[in-house]
Coordinates of C-alpha atoms in Angstrom, one line a residue:
X1 CA 108.8 117.6 108.7
X2 CA 110.3 116.8 105.1
X3 CA 113.8 119.4 104.2
X4 CA 113.4 121.1 101.7
X5 CA 116.2 121.5 99.1
X6 CA 116.1 124.8 96.2
X7 CA 117.4 123.2 93.5
X8 CA 118.5 125.5 90.6
X9 CA 119.9 125.1 86.8
X10 CA 122.6 127.0 85.8
X11 CA 124.3 127.1 82.2
X12 CA 128.1 127.9 82.7
X13 CA 128.5 128.4 78.7
X14 CA 133.0 128.0 78.7
X15 CA 134.9 130.9 77.2
X16 CA 138.5 130.9 77.2
X17 CA 138.7 126.8 76.4
X18 CA 138.8 125.4 73.7
X19 CA 135.4 122.8 73.7
X20 CA 137.3 119.3 72.6
X21 CA 140.4 120.0 74.6
X22 CA 138.2 120.7 77.9
X23 CA 136.1 117.9 77.4
X24 CA 138.6 115.5 77.1
X25 CA 139.0 112.1 74.5
X26 CA 135.4 110.9 74.3
X27 CA 134.0 113.4 76.6
X28 CA 136.8 111.4 79.9
X29 CA 137.0 114.7 81.5
X30 CA 133.3 115.6 81.4
X31 CA 132.4 112.6 82.7
X32 CA 134.7 112.8 85.2
X33 CA 133.5 115.6 85.5
X34 CA 129.6 114.2 85.8
X35 CA 130.9 111.6 88.5
X36 CA 132.7 113.5 90.8
X37 CA 129.8 115.5 91.1
X38 CA 126.7 112.3 90.9
X39 CA 124.1 114.8 93.0
X40 CA 124.0 117.3 90.2
X41 CA 122.5 116.2 86.3
X42 CA 125.0 118.0 83.7
X43 CA 125.1 118.1 80.6
X44 CA 126.9 119.1 77.4
X45 CA 126.0 121.3 74.7
X46 CA 128.7 123.0 72.8
X47 CA 130.2 125.5 74.9
X48 CA 127.7 125.6 77.0
X49 CA 127.4 123.2 80.3
X50 CA 123.6 122.6 81.9
X51 CA 123.5 121.7 85.7
X52 CA 121.1 121.3 87.8
X53 CA 120.6 120.0 91.3
X54 CA 121.6 122.0 95.1
X55 CA 122.2 125.5 95.1
X56 CA 125.6 125.3 97.0
X57 CA 126.7 122.1 95.0
X58 CA 126.1 123.6 91.8
X59 CA 128.6 126.0 92.8
X60 CA 131.1 124.7 94.0
X61 CA 130.7 123.3 90.0
X62 CA 131.1 126.1 88.5
X63 CA 133.7 127.4 90.3
X64 CA 136.0 124.0 89.8
X65 CA 134.8 124.3 85.9
X66 CA 136.0 127.8 85.8
X67 CA 139.7 127.4 87.1
X68 CA 139.3 123.8 85.1
X69 CA 138.6 126.3 82.0
X70 CA 141.5 128.8 83.6
X71 CA 144.2 125.4 83.4
X72 CA 143.1 124.2 80.2
X73 CA 143.1 127.8 77.8
X74 CA 146.3 128.3 79.3
X75 CA 148.3 124.5 78.2
X76 CA 145.7 124.1 75.7
X77 CA 145.7 121.1 77.5
X78 CA 143.0 119.3 80.3
X79 CA 144.2 115.3 82.3
X80 CA 141.7 113.6 84.1
X81 CA 144.7 114.2 87.4
X82 CA 144.5 118.6 87.1
X83 CA 140.6 117.9 87.3
X84 CA 140.7 115.4 90.6
X85 CA 143.6 118.1 91.7
X86 CA 141.1 120.8 91.3
X87 CA 138.7 119.6 93.2
X88 CA 140.6 118.7 95.9
X89 CA 141.8 122.2 95.9
X90 CA 145.2 122.1 95.3
X91 CA 146.8 123.6 92.1
X92 CA 147.1 121.9 89.4
X93 CA 150.0 120.8 88.1
X94 CA 151.4 121.6 85.0
X95 CA 154.5 121.0 83.2
X96 CA 157.5 122.6 84.7
X97 CA 159.2 124.1 81.5
X98 CA 161.3 127.2 82.3
X99 CA 161.1 130.1 79.2
X100 CA 157.9 129.1 78.5
X101 CA 156.5 131.2 76.1
X102 CA 153.2 129.6 75.4
X103 CA 151.6 126.1 75.5
X104 CA 150.8 124.6 71.4
X105 CA 147.3 123.0 70.5
X106 CA 148.5 119.8 71.6
X107 CA 149.6 121.0 75.3
X108 CA 153.7 121.2 74.5
X109 CA 155.0 124.2 75.8
X110 CA 156.7 126.8 72.6
X111 CA 160.4 128.0 74.4
X112 CA 163.2 129.9 73.1
X113 CA 164.9 127.2 70.7
X114 CA 168.6 129.7 70.4
X115 CA 170.2 131.6 72.3
X116 CA 169.1 135.2 70.5
X117 CA 165.0 133.7 70.1
X118 CA 165.8 133.7 73.3
X119 CA 167.1 137.7 73.1
X120 CA 164.0 138.7 70.8
X121 CA 161.9 137.1 74.2
X122 CA 163.6 139.4 76.9
X123 CA 163.8 142.8 74.0
X124 CA 159.8 142.7 74.4
X125 CA 159.5 142.7 77.7
X126 CA 160.9 145.9 77.7
X127 CA 160.7 147.6 74.1
X128 CA 157.1 148.7 72.3
X129 CA 159.5 147.9 68.4
X130 CA 161.8 144.8 68.1
X131 CA 163.4 144.4 64.7
X132 CA 164.2 140.4 64.4
X133 CA 166.6 139.8 62.0
X134 CA 167.6 136.6 60.3
X135 CA 167.6 133.3 58.1
X136 CA 164.8 131.2 56.9
X137 CA 164.4 128.7 60.0
X138 CA 166.0 130.7 62.8
X139 CA 163.0 131.6 65.1
X140 CA 162.0 135.2 63.8
X141 CA 158.4 134.4 63.0
X142 CA 157.2 131.7 65.4
X143 CA 158.7 133.1 67.7
X144 CA 157.1 137.0 67.6
X145 CA 154.0 134.9 67.4
X146 CA 153.8 132.9 70.1
X147 CA 154.5 136.5 72.6
X148 CA 151.0 137.5 70.3
X149 CA 149.5 134.6 71.6
X150 CA 150.7 134.4 74.9
X151 CA 150.0 139.0 75.7
X152 CA 146.4 138.2 73.5
X153 CA 146.0 134.5 76.0
X154 CA 147.0 136.8 79.8
X155 CA 144.8 140.0 78.2
X156 CA 147.5 142.3 77.3
X157 CA 146.1 143.1 74.8
X158 CA 142.8 142.8 72.4
X159 CA 143.7 141.8 69.3
X160 CA 146.3 140.3 67.5
X161 CA 146.8 141.9 64.0
X162 CA 150.0 140.4 61.3
X163 CA 150.2 140.9 57.9
X164 CA 153.1 140.6 54.8
X165 CA 154.4 142.5 51.8
X166 CA 151.9 140.7 49.0
X167 CA 155.4 140.6 46.7
X168 CA 155.9 136.8 44.8
X169 CA 159.4 135.0 45.8
X170 CA 161.1 134.5 42.4
X171 CA 157.4 133.4 40.8
X172 CA 155.2 135.0 39.8
X173 CA 151.3 133.4 40.7
X174 CA 149.4 135.6 38.3
X175 CA 145.5 136.0 38.3
X176 CA 144.6 134.0 41.8
X177 CA 140.7 133.7 41.8
X178 CA 138.0 134.4 44.2
X179 CA 136.9 137.1 46.4
X180 CA 139.8 139.2 48.7
X181 CA 140.4 136.5 51.0
X182 CA 141.0 133.6 49.0
X183 CA 143.3 135.6 46.5
X184 CA 145.9 137.0 49.5
X185 CA 146.0 133.2 52.1
X186 CA 149.1 132.1 49.5
X187 CA 151.5 135.1 50.9
X188 CA 149.5 134.8 54.5
X189 CA 150.0 130.7 54.7
X190 CA 153.0 130.6 57.1
X191 CA 151.0 132.7 59.1
X192 CA 148.5 130.5 59.4
X193 CA 150.4 127.6 60.0
X194 CA 152.3 129.7 63.4
X195 CA 148.6 129.8 65.0
X196 CA 147.4 126.6 64.3
X197 CA 150.1 124.6 65.9
X198 CA 149.3 127.7 68.5
X199 CA 145.6 128.0 69.1
X200 CA 143.3 125.6 68.7
X201 CA 140.7 125.0 65.0
X202 CA 137.8 126.1 66.0
X203 CA 138.9 129.1 68.8
X204 CA 141.5 130.1 66.0
X205 CA 138.4 130.6 63.4
X206 CA 136.3 131.9 66.4
X207 CA 139.2 135.2 66.7
X208 CA 139.0 135.6 62.5
X209 CA 135.3 135.7 62.6
X210 CA 135.5 138.4 65.4
X211 CA 138.6 140.3 64.1
X212 CA 140.5 139.3 67.4
X213 CA 143.3 137.7 65.0
X214 CA 143.7 140.0 61.9
X215 CA 146.0 138.7 58.5
X216 CA 146.1 141.3 56.0
X217 CA 148.8 142.9 53.8
X218 CA 150.8 145.3 54.6
X219 CA 148.5 147.5 52.3
X220 CA 145.7 147.0 54.2
X221 CA 147.3 148.6 57.2
X222 CA 147.1 152.3 55.6
X223 CA 145.0 154.9 57.4
X224 CA 144.4 152.8 60.4
X225 CA 145.6 153.5 64.1
X226 CA 146.3 150.7 65.7
X227 CA 145.4 150.6 69.9
X228 CA 146.0 147.3 72.6
X229 CA 147.5 145.4 70.2
X230 CA 150.4 143.2 69.0
X231 CA 151.3 143.5 65.4
X232 CA 153.9 142.1 63.5
X233 CA 154.8 142.4 60.0
X234 CA 156.6 139.1 57.7
X235 CA 159.0 139.2 55.1
X236 CA 160.1 143.7 55.6
X237 CA 163.0 143.0 53.2
X238 CA 160.1 143.5 50.9
X239 CA 158.9 146.4 51.1
X240 CA 159.8 150.0 50.2
X241 CA 161.0 152.5 52.5
X242 CA 157.2 154.5 51.7
X243 CA 155.6 151.2 53.2
X244 CA 157.7 149.9 56.1
X245 CA 157.2 154.3 57.3
X246 CA 153.4 153.7 56.8
X247 CA 153.7 150.9 59.0
X248 CA 155.6 152.3 61.6
X249 CA 153.2 155.0 62.0
X250 CA 150.0 152.4 62.6
X251 CA 151.2 152.6 66.3
X252 CA 149.0 152.8 69.2
X253 CA 148.1 153.1 72.5
X254 CA 149.3 149.5 74.2
X255 CA 150.5 148.7 71.2
X256 CA 153.5 146.3 70.6
X257 CA 155.3 146.4 66.7
X258 CA 157.5 143.0 65.7
X259 CA 159.0 143.8 62.6
X260 CA 160.8 140.0 61.5
X261 CA 163.1 139.9 58.0
X262 CA 165.7 138.1 55.8
X263 CA 168.3 140.5 54.3
X264 CA 169.0 138.2 51.9
X265 CA 165.8 137.4 51.3
X266 CA 164.9 140.4 49.4
X267 CA 161.9 139.9 46.3
X268 CA 162.2 143.5 45.2
X269 CA 163.0 144.8 42.0
X270 CA 166.8 145.1 41.4
X271 CA 166.5 149.4 41.2
X272 CA 163.8 149.2 44.2
X273 CA 165.4 150.3 48.1
X274 CA 164.1 147.5 50.9
X275 CA 162.6 150.4 53.9
X276 CA 163.7 147.3 56.2
X277 CA 167.8 147.9 55.3
X278 CA 166.5 151.6 56.0
X279 CA 164.5 152.1 58.3
X280 CA 167.3 149.8 60.4
X281 CA 169.9 152.4 59.4
X282 CA 167.2 155.7 60.5
X283 CA 166.4 153.9 63.4
X284 CA 169.6 152.1 65.5
X285 CA 170.0 155.4 67.8
X286 CA 165.5 155.5 68.4
X287 CA 164.5 155.3 72.3
X288 CA 162.4 152.1 73.5
X289 CA 163.2 150.2 69.7
X290 CA 164.9 146.8 70.0
X291 CA 166.5 145.1 67.8
X292 CA 167.5 141.5 67.5
X293 CA 170.0 139.9 64.7
X294 CA 170.2 136.2 64.6
X295 CA 172.7 133.8 62.7
X296 CA 172.6 130.6 61.3
X297 CA 173.7 128.9 64.4
X298 CA 170.2 130.2 65.7
X299 CA 167.8 127.5 62.7
X300 CA 165.7 124.5 64.4
X301 CA 164.3 123.5 60.7
X302 CA 165.6 120.1 59.9
X303 CA 169.6 119.8 60.8
X304 CA 169.8 120.0 56.7
X305 CA 168.6 123.5 56.4
X306 CA 172.0 124.9 57.8
X307 CA 174.1 122.8 55.7
X308 CA 171.7 123.4 52.5
X309 CA 172.4 127.0 53.4
X310 CA 176.0 126.9 54.0
X311 CA 176.6 125.0 50.4
X312 CA 174.9 128.1 49.2
X313 CA 176.0 129.7 50.9
X314 CA 179.8 128.8 49.7
X315 CA 178.0 128.7 46.1
X316 CA 177.7 132.2 46.2
X317 CA 180.5 133.2 47.7
X318 CA 182.3 130.8 45.4
X319 CA 180.9 132.7 41.9
X320 CA 179.2 135.6 42.2
X321 CA 181.7 136.9 44.7
X322 CA 178.2 137.2 47.4
X323 CA 177.1 135.4 50.2
X324 CA 172.7 135.9 49.1
X325 CA 170.8 132.3 50.8
X326 CA 168.2 131.3 48.5
X327 CA 164.8 130.5 50.9
X328 CA 164.6 127.3 51.5

């Protein structure tokens, strides 16, 4: 009597992890999966893995793939030893680093690199609105975006909304050709740069196409109510009092807002009051709002940046009797 083995075909979709990182360099991880599950026929196309074989073995393979996908999504990296750990029923060994906010596209841990950046991370967990004020290079925007990406990965929120006021920093860009997105991209490039450090290119494009990550100028916030989101307003020193009030009142349910700015980098006309300065004064005693003030000690760019900032501060004190740092 011949034993009948039920063969099934299963399609497994890799949704949370970047397929490039998941399959490995030159598909090395995929080849390892095939070697470890030699009884199955495994074919991968894009983010879909088609597997054909025994029902029990196929179910075991899917379980391993799901655990590997979760690991890869969390660490933005998947090594052969991680896969072997999962197959053997062990927890894959991630990089043990304290205070990790999120892992970058290369698997590099992104952590607070100064005392005040660490305070910002702590304030995020206990407040729904945080003002992060500090000089150029102090990591206020980068840390804020890392917190937003972590919340999205952990499914604490459904989307990230990033915006900036479209104010030119000392030079006139004039007429910009192209559609609306092409016109506003020059203002928003620093936000793209941070996101590209933390989310693989293909996944980032997909999230932006689906509006899971939205990047827009401040004017586009009018009339919206933002629920289930982390919302970041960058360069808030260049908002007017009316603009920042409009922005702050967009806050909906299960939403966190982080407002970043540098009070020495106000590019508004001299007769115009900065909305950030006014908001900090009006909201200083409101429960649920925290303000983190970063200093030159928090600058985490090249060591020359701190020296350049110091030199410009000294020049302004000497020649103008003021301390207004020019952005580097």
